mmCIF file of C-alpha atoms in Angstrom:
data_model
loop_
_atom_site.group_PDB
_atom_site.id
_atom_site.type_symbol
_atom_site.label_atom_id
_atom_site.label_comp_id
_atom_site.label_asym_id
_atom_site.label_seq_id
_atom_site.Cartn_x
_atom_site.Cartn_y
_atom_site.Cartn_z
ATOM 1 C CA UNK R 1 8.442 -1.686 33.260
ATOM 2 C CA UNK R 2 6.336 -2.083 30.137
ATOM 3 C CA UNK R 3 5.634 1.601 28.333
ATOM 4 C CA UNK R 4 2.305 2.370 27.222
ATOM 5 C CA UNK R 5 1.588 3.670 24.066
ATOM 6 C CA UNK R 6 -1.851 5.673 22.942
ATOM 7 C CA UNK R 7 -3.423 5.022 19.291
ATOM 8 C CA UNK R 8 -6.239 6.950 18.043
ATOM 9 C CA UNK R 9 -8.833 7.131 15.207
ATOM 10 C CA UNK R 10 -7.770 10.003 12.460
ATOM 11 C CA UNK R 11 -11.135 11.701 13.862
ATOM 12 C CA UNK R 12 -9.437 11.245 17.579
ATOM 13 C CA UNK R 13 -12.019 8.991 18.359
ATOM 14 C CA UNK R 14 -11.502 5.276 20.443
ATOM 15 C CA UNK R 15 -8.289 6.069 22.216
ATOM 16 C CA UNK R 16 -6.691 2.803 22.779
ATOM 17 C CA UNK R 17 -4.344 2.062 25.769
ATOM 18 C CA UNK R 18 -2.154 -0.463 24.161
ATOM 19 C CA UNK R 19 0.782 -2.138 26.505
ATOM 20 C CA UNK R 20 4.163 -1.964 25.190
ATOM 21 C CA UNK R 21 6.494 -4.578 26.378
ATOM 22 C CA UNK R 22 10.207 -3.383 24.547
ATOM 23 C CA UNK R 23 12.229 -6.364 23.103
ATOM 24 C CA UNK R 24 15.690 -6.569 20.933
ATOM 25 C CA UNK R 25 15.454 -7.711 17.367
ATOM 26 C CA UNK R 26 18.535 -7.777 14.836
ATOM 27 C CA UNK R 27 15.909 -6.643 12.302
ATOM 28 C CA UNK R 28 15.274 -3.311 14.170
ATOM 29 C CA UNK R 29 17.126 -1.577 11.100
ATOM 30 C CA UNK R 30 13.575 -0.423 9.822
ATOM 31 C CA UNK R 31 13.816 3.118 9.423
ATOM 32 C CA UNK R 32 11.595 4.945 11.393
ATOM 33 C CA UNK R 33 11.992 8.548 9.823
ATOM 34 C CA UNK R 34 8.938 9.647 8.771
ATOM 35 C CA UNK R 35 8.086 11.029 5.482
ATOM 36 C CA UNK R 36 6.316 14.604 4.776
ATOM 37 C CA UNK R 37 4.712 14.460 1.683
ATOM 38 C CA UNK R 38 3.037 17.102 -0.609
ATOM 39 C CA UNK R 39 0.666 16.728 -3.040
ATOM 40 C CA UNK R 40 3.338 17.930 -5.752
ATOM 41 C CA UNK R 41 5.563 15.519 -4.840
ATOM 42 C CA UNK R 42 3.625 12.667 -5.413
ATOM 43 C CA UNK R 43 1.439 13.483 -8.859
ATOM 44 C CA UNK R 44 4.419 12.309 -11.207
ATOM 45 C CA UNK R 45 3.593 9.131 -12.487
ATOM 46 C CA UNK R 46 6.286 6.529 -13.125
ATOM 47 C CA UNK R 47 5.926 4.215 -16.380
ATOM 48 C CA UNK R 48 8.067 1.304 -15.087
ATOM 49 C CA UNK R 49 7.275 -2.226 -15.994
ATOM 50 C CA UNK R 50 7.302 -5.157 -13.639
ATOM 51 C CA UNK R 51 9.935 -6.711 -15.900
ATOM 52 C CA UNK R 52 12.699 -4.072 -15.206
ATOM 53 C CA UNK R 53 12.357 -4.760 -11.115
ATOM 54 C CA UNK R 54 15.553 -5.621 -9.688
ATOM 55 C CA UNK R 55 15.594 -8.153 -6.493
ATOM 56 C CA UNK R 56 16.365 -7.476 -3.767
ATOM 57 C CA UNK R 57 19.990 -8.190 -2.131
ATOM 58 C CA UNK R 58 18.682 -9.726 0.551
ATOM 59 C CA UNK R 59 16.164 -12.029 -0.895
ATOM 60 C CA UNK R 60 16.037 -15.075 -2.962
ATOM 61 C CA UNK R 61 16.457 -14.249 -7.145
ATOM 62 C CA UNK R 62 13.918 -15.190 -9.282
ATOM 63 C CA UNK R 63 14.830 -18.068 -11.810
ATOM 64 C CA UNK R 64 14.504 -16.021 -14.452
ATOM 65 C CA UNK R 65 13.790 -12.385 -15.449
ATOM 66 C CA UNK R 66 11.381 -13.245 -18.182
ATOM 67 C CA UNK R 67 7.969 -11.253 -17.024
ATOM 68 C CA UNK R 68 6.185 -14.648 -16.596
ATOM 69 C CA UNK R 69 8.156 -16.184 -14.678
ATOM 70 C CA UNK R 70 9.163 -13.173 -12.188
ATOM 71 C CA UNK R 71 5.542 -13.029 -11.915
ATOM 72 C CA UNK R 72 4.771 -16.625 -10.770
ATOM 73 C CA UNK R 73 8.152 -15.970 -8.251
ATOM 74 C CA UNK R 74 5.976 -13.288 -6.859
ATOM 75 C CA UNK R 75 3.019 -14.784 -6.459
ATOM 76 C CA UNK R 76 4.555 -17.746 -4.553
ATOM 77 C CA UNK R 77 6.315 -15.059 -2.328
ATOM 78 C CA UNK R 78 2.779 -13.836 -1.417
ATOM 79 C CA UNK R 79 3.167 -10.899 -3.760
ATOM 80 C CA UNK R 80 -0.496 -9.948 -5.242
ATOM 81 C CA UNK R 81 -2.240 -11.389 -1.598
ATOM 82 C CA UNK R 82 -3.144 -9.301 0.947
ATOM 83 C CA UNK R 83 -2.999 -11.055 4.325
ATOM 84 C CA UNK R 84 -3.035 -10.088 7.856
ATOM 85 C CA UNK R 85 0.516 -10.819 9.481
ATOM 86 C CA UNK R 86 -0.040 -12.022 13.492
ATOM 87 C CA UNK R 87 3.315 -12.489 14.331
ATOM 88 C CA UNK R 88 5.211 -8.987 15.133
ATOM 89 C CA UNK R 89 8.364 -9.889 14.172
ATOM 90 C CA UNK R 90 7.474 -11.587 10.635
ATOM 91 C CA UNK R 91 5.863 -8.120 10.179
ATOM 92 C CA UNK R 92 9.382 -6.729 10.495
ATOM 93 C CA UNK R 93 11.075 -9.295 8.544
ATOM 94 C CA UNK R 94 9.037 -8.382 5.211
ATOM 95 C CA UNK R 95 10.348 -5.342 4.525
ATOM 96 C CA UNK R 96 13.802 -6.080 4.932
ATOM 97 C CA UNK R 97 13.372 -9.137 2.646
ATOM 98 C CA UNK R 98 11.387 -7.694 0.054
ATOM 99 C CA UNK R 99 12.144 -4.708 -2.154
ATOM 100 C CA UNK R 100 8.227 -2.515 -2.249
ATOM 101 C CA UNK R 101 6.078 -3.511 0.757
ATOM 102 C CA UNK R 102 3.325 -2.112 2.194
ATOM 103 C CA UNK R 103 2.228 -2.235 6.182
ATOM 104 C CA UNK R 104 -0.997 -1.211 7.374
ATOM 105 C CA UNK R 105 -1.817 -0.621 10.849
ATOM 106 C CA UNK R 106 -4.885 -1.307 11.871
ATOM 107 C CA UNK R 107 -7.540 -1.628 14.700
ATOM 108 C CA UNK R 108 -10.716 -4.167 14.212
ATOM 109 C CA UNK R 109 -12.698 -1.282 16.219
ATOM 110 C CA UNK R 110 -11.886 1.554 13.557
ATOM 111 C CA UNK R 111 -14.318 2.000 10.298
ATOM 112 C CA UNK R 112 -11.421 4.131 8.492
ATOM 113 C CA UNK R 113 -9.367 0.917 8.916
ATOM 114 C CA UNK R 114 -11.529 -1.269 7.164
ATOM 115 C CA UNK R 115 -12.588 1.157 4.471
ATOM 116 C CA UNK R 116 -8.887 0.949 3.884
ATOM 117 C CA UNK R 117 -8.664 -2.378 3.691
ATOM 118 C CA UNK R 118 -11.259 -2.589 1.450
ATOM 119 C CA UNK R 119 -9.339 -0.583 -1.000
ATOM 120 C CA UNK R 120 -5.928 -2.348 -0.549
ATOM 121 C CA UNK R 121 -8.081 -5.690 -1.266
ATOM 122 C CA UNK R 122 -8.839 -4.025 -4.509
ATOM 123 C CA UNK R 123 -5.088 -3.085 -5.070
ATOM 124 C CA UNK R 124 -3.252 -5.747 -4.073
ATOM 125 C CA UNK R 125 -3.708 -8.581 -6.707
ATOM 126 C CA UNK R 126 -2.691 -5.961 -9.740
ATOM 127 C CA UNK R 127 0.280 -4.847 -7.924
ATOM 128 C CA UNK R 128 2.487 -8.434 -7.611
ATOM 129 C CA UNK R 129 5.433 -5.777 -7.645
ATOM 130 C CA UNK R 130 4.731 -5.048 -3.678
ATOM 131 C CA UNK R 131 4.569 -7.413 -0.671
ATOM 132 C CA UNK R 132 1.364 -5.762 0.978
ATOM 133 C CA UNK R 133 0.335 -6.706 4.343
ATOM 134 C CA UNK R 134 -1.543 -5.620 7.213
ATOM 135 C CA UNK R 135 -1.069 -5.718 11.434
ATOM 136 C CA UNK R 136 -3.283 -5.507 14.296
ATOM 137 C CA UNK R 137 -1.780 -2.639 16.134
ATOM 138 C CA UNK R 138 -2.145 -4.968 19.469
ATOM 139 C CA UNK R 139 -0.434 -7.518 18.093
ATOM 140 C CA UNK R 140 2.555 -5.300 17.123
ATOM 141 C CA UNK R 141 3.743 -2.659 20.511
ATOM 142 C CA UNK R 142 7.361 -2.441 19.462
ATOM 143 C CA UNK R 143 6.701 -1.491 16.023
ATOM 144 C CA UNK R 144 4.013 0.901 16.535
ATOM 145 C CA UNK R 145 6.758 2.664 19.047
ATOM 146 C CA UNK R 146 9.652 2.344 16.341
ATOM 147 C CA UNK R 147 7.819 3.868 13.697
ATOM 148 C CA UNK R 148 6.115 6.398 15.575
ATOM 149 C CA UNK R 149 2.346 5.171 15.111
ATOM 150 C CA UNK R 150 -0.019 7.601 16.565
ATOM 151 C CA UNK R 151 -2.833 7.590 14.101
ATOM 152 C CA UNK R 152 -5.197 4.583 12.974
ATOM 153 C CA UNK R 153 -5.396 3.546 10.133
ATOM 154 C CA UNK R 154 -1.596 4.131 9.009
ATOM 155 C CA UNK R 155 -0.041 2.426 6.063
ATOM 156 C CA UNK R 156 3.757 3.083 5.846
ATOM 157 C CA UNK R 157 5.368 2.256 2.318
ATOM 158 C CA UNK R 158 9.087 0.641 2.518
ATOM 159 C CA UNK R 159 11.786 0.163 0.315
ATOM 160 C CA UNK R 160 14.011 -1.854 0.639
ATOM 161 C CA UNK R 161 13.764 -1.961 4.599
ATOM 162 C CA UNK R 162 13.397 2.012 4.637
ATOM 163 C CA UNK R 163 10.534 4.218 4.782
ATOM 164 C CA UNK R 164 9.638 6.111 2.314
ATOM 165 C CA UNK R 165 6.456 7.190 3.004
ATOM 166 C CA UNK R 166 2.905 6.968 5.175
ATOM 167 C CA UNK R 167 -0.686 7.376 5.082
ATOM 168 C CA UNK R 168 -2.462 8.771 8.256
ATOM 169 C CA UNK R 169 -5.854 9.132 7.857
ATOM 170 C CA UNK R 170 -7.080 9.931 5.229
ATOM 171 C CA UNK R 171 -5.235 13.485 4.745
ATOM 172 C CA UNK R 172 -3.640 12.720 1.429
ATOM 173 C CA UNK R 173 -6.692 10.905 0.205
ATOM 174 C CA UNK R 174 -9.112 14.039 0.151
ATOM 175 C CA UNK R 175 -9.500 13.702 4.216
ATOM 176 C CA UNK R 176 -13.146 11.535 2.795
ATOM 177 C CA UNK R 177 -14.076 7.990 3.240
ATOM 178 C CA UNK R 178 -15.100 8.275 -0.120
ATOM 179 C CA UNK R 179 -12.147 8.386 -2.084
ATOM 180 C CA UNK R 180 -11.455 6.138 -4.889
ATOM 181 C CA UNK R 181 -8.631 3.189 -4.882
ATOM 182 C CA UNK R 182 -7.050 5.021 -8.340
ATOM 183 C CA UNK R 183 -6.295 7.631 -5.897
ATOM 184 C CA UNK R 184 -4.996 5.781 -3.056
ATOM 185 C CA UNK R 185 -2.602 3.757 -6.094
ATOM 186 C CA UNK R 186 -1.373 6.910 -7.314
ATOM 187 C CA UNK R 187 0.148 8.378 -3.437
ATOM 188 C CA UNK R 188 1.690 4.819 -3.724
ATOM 189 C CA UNK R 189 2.823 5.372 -6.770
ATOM 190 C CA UNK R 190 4.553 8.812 -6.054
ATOM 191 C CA UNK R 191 5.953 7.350 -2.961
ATOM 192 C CA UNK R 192 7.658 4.816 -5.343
ATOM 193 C CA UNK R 193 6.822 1.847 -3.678
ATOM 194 C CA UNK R 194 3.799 0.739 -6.496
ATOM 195 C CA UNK R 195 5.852 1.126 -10.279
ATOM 196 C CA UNK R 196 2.990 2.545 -11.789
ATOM 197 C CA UNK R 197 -0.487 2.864 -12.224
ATOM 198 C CA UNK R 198 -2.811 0.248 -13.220
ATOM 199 C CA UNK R 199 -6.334 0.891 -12.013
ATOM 200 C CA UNK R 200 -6.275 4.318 -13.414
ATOM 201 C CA UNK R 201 -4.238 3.259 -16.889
ATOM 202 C CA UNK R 202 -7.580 0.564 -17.028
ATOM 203 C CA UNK R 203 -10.302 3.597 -15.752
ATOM 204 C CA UNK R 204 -8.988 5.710 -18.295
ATOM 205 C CA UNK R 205 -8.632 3.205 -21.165
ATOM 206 C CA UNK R 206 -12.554 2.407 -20.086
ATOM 207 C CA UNK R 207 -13.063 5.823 -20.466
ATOM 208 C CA UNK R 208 -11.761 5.720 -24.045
ATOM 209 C CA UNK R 209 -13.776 2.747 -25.007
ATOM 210 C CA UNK R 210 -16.907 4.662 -23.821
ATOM 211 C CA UNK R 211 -16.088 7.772 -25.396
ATOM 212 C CA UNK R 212 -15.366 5.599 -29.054
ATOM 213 C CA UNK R 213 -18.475 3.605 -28.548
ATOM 214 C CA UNK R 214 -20.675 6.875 -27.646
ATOM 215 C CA UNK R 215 -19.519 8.590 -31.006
ATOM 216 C CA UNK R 216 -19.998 5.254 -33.278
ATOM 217 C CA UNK R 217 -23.696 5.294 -31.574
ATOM 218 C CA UNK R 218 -23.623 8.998 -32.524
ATOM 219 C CA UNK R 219 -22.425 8.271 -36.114
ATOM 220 C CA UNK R 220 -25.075 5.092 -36.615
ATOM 221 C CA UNK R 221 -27.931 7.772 -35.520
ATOM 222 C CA UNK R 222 -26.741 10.294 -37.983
ATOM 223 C CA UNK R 223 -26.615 7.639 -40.570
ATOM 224 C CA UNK R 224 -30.341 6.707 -40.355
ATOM 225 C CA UNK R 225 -31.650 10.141 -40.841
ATOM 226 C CA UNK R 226 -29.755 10.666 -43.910
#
């Protein structure tokens, strides 16, 4: 008899009744343990490059480890395009194929789900180092039920085929739709499934432009008074 499994908004708004119909799957390896994380644990920031990733056992090597090239491997593996996966089991293949991936669950009904969307649109393209994709929590029963999926949206961080951390709500992003994406990179980043930050190394060094460009306009001012 199919199960049926309840998904809610983070506000526990738009209960949805979805129908879970259980199936076997050699690929049902994904861990499932879930991942408490506090904010301590997550604030280090990790200063690898793209060029020291390792790939994966189970997938196909790269040609060569020069940083070009690894990148154009990635890109033709999908890396640095965020798509929306329909099939249930290709959304369980991923992660065991790819070393940093990122699955969000989400409903077309919720707002929080596509104000996190929005974000991961933003993120996706300057992080080729992750495989980052997104399901429609109808469309995938089995794994909402494996991985425990109880709040919309969710993104769950894997690597290499295990879990190492998820986002429900927006708890660990200031509980506001207002966050920023530099703040949704660096959970990811402590997680370890992003290598490091990007849109905050490029807010900050646009910070430091600013600041040089303010004082130079400072300087020029001072000059014409003398």
């Amino acid at each position: 008899m199919a199960g049926v499994v309840g998904v809610h908004d983070h506000d526990g708004n738009s209960e949805k009744e979805l129908k879970h119909t259980p199936f076997s799957h050699p690929l049902e390896k994904i861990s499932s343990s879930s991942c408490h994380v506090s904010p301590a644990s997550y604030l280090p920031i990790v200063t690898v490059g793209i060029d020291s990733l390792q790939p994966h056992p189970s997938s196909h090597h790269p040609p060569s480890t020069s940083w070009v090239k690894k990148a154009r491997y990635l890109k033709q593996m999908q890396h640095g395009v965020y798509e929306e996966v329909k099939d249930e089991r290709e959304a369980m293949e991923i992660p065991t194929k790819t070393k940093y991936s990122l699955l969000h669950f989400f409903h077309p009904d919720f707002n929080r789900c596509a104000i996190l969307d929005s974000h991961l649109q933003t993120l996706t393209p300057k992080h080729y180092e992750a495989r980052i994709i997104k399901i429609n929590v109808e469309n995938a029963p089995f794994l909402v039920t494996k991985l425990g999926v109880r709040v919309l949206p969710c993104l769950i961080a894997f690597v290499d085929g295990k879990s190492v951390g998820r986002i429900e709500g927006f708890e660990l992003l200031g509980n506001t739709d207002a966050f920023r994406t530099t703040t949704l990179e660096q959970v990811l980043v402590g997680f370890g499934v992003l290598v490091r930050r990007k849109l905050g190394e490029e807010e900050e060094e646009g910070r430091v432009r600013r600041e040089e460009r303010r004082k130079v306009e400072e300087e020029d001012e001072g000059d014409d008074w003398d």
